[in-house]
Tab-separated table of C-alpha atoms in Angstrom:
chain	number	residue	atom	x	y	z
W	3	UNK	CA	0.000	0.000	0.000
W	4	UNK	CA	3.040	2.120	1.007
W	5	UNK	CA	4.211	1.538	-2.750
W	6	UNK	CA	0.868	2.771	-4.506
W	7	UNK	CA	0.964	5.798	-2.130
W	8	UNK	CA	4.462	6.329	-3.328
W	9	UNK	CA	3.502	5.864	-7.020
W	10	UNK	CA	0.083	8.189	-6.791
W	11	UNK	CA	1.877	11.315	-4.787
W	12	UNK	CA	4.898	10.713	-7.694
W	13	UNK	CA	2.017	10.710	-10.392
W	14	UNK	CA	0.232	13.898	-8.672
W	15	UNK	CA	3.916	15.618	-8.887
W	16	UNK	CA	4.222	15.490	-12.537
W	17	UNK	CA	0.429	16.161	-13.471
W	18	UNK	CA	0.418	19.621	-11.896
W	19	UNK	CA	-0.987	22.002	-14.128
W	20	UNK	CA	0.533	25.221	-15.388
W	21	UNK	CA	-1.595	27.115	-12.828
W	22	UNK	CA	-0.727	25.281	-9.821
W	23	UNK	CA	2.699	25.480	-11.081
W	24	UNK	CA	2.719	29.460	-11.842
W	25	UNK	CA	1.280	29.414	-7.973
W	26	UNK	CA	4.684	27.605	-6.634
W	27	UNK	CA	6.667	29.857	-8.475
W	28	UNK	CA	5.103	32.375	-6.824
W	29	UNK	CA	6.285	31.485	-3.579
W	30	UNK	CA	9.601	30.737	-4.937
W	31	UNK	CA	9.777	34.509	-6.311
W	32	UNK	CA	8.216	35.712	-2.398
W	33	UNK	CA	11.043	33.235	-1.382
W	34	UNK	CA	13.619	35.122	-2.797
W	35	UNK	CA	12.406	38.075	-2.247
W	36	UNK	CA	12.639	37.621	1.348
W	37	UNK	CA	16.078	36.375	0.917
W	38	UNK	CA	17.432	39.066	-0.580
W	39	UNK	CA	16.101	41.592	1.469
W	40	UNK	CA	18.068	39.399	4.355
W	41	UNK	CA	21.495	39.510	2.675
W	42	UNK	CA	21.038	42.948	1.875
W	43	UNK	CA	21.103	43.106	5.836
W	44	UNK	CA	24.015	40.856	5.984
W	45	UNK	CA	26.186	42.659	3.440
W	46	UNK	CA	25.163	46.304	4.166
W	47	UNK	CA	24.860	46.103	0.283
W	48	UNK	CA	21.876	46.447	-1.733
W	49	UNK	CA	21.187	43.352	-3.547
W	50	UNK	CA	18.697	42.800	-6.339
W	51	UNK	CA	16.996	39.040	-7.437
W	52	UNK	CA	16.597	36.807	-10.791
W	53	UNK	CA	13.251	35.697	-11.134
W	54	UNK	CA	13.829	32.285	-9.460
W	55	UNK	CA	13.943	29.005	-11.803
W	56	UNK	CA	11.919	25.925	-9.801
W	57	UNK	CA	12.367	22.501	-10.406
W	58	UNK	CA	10.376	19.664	-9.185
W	59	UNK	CA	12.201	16.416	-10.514
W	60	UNK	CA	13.191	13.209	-8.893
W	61	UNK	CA	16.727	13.207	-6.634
W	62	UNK	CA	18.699	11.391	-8.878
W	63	UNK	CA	18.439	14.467	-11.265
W	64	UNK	CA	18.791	17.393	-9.346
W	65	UNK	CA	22.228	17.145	-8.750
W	66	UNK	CA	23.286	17.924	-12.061
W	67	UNK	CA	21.306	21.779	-11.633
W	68	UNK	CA	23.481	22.221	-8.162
W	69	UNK	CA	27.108	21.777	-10.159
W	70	UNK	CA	29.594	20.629	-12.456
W	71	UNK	CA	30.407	16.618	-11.636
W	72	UNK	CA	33.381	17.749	-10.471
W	73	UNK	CA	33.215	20.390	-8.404
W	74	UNK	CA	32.462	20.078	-4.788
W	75	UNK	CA	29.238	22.055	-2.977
W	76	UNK	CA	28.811	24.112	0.579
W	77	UNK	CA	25.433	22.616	1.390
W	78	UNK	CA	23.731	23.823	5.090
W	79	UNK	CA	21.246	21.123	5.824
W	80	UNK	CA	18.297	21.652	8.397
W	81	UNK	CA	15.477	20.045	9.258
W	82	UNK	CA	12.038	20.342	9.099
W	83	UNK	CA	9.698	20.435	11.772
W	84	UNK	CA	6.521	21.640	13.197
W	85	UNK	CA	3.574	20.872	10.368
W	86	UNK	CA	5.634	19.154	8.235
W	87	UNK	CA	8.737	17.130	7.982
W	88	UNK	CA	11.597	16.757	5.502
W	89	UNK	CA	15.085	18.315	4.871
W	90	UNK	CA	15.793	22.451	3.548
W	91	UNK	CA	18.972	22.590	2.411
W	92	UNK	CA	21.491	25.569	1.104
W	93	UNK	CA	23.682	24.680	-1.551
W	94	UNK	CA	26.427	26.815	-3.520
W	95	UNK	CA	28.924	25.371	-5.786
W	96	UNK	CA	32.378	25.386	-3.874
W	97	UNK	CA	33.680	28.590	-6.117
W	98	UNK	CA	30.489	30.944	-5.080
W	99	UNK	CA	30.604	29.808	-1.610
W	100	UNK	CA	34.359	31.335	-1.707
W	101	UNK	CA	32.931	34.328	-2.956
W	102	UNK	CA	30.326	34.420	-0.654
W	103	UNK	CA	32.556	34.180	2.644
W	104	UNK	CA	34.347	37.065	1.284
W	105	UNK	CA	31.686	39.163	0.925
W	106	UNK	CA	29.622	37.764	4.323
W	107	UNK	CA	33.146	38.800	6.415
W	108	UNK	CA	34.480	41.482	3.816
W	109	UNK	CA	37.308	40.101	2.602
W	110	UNK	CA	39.562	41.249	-0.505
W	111	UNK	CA	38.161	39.070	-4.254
W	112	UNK	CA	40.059	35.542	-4.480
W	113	UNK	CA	41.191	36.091	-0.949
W	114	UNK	CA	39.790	32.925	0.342
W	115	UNK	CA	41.139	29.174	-0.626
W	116	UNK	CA	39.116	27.722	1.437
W	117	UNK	CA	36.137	27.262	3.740
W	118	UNK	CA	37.849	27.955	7.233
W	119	UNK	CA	36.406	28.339	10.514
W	120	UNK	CA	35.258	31.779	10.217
W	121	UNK	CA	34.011	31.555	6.699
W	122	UNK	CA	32.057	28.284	7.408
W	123	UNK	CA	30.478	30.107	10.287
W	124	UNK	CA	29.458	33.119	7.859
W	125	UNK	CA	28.130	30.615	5.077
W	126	UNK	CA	26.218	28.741	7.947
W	127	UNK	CA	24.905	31.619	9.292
W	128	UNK	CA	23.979	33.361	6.034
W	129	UNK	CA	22.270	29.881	4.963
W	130	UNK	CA	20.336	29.307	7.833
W	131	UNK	CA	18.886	33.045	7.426
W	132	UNK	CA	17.905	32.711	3.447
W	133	UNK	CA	16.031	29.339	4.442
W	134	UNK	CA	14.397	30.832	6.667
W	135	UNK	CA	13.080	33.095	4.180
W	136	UNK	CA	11.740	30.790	1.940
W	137	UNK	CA	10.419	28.554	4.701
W	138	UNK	CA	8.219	31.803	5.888
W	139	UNK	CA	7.000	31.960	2.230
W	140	UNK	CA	6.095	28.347	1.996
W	141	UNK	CA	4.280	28.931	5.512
W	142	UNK	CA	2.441	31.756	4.182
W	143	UNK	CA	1.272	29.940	0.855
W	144	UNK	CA	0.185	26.688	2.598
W	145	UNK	CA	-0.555	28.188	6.064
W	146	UNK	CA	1.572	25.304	7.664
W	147	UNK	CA	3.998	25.976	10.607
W	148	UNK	CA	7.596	25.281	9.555
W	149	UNK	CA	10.676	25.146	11.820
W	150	UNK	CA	14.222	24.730	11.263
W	151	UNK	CA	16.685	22.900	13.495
W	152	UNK	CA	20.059	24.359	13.912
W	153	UNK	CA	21.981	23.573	10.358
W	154	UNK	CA	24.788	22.322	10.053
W	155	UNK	CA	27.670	22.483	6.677
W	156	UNK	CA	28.971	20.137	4.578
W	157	UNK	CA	31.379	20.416	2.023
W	158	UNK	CA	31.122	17.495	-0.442
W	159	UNK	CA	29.661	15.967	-4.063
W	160	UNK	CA	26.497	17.074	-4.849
W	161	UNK	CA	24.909	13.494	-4.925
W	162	UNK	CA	26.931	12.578	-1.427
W	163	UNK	CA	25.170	15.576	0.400
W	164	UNK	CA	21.327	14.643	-1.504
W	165	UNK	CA	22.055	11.225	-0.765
W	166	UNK	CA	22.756	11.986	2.998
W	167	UNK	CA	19.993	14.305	3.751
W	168	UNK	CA	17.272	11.510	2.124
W	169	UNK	CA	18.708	8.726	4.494
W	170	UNK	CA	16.363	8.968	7.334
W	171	UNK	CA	13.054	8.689	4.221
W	172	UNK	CA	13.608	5.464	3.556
W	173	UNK	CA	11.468	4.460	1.189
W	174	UNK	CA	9.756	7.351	0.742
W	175	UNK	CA	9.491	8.773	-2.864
W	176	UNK	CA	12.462	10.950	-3.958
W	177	UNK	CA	11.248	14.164	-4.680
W	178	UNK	CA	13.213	17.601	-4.664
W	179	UNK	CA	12.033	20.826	-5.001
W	180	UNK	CA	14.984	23.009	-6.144
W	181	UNK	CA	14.984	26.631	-6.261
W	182	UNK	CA	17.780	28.388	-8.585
W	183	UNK	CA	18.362	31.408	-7.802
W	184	UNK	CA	20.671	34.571	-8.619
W	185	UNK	CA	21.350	37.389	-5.897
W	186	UNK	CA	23.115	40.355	-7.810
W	187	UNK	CA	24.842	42.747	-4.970
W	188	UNK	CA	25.238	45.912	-7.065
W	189	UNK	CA	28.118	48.108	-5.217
W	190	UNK	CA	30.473	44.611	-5.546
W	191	UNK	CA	29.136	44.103	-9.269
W	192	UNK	CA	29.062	40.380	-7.765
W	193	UNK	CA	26.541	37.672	-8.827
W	194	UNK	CA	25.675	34.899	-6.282
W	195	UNK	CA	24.020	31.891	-7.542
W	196	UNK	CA	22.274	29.743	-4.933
W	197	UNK	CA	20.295	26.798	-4.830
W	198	UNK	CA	17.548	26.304	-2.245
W	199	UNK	CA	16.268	22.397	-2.099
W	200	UNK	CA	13.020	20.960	-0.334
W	201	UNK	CA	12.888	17.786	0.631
W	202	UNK	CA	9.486	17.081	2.469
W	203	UNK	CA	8.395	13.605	3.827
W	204	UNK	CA	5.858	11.679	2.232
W	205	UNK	CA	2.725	13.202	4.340
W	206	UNK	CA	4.151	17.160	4.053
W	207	UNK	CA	4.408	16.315	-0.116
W	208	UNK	CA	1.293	15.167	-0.111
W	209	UNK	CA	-0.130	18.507	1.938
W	210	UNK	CA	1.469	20.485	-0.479
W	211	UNK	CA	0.009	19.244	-3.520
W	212	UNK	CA	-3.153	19.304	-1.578
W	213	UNK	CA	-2.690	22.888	-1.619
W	214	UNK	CA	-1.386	24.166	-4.695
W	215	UNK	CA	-4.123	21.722	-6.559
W	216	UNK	CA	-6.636	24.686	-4.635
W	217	UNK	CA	-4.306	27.892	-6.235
């Protein structure tokens, strides 16, 4: 029975129509919005947004939209709590997270080799504030309570970090939601590209549907 559920939430994922879709782009855009207005915060630099790209697709695909194969990610995975349950995860290709770090502790361009203490505390910190932002938009769209745990950062192959943060699932269906997006900070003439991943449980998935099938 736990199969067919599987198969008919998988099924509902792929037959949403371009309405319900348009309606979680929407909250992908409010999303962003949010999260820009928080680095702008962050940076003391004012920092403008892409329209955000959204993917719905099955894990085994996503991690080709994170990265090259051979470049490494900064992911900052949290979970999900209160009205629903999965994974949120931040993820920037190794190269932008550089970039980032400088910027987050203002630090000279191509300063930074690598993800030290301090700059893994800024990504961390910065990462755990932009979820948060698009975790208050999904909230406001569905009118679920999210929470976040405390995240923590890894620094690894995109498919190692997807991989790890489906473990607990189990069985249940493989679903991402990935949104791509591009923060442009104007006085650094600096573009930031980000990727901001969903990974609900099988009951939250199914909630969601259930609400975007009403947009």
């Amino acid at each position: 029975f736990r199969a067919f559920s599987e198969e008919v939430v998988l099924f509902e994922v792929r037959s949403l129509n371009p309405v319900q879709l348009d309606a979680l782009r929407e909250v992908a855009n409010m999303g962003a919005g949010h999260a820009a207005t928080a680095l702008s915060a962050m940076t003391s630099e004012r920092i403008m947004i892409t329209v955000p790209r959204l993917t719905i697709a099955p894990l085994e695909e996503v991690p080709s939209h994170l990265s090259a194969p051979e470049e490494p990610v900064a992911a900052v995975l949290m979970n999900i709590l209160g009205d629903a349950r999965g994974r949120a995860l931040l993820v920037f290709p190794h190269g932008t997270a550089l970039r980032l770090a400088e910027i987050l502790t203002h630090k000279a361009a191509g300063s930074c080799t690598e993800l030290l203490a301090l700059e893994r505390s800024a990504i961390t910190e910065a990462a755990n504030i932009l979820a948060g932002a698009y975790v208050t938009a999904l909230g406001d769209f569905t009118g679920l309570r999210f929470l976040l745990s405390p995240p923590s950062l890894a620094v690894d192959m995109a498919q190692a970090v997807l991989t790890t943060a489906y473990a607990q699932f189990g069985s249940d269906p493989e679903c991402v939601f990935c949104i791509e997006t591009e923060f442009c900070m104007e006085e650094a003439r600096d573009r930031v590209r980000g990727h901001f991943l969903l990974l609900p449980d099988l009951a939250s998935l199914e909630t969601i549907l259930r609400i975007a099938r009403l947009s």
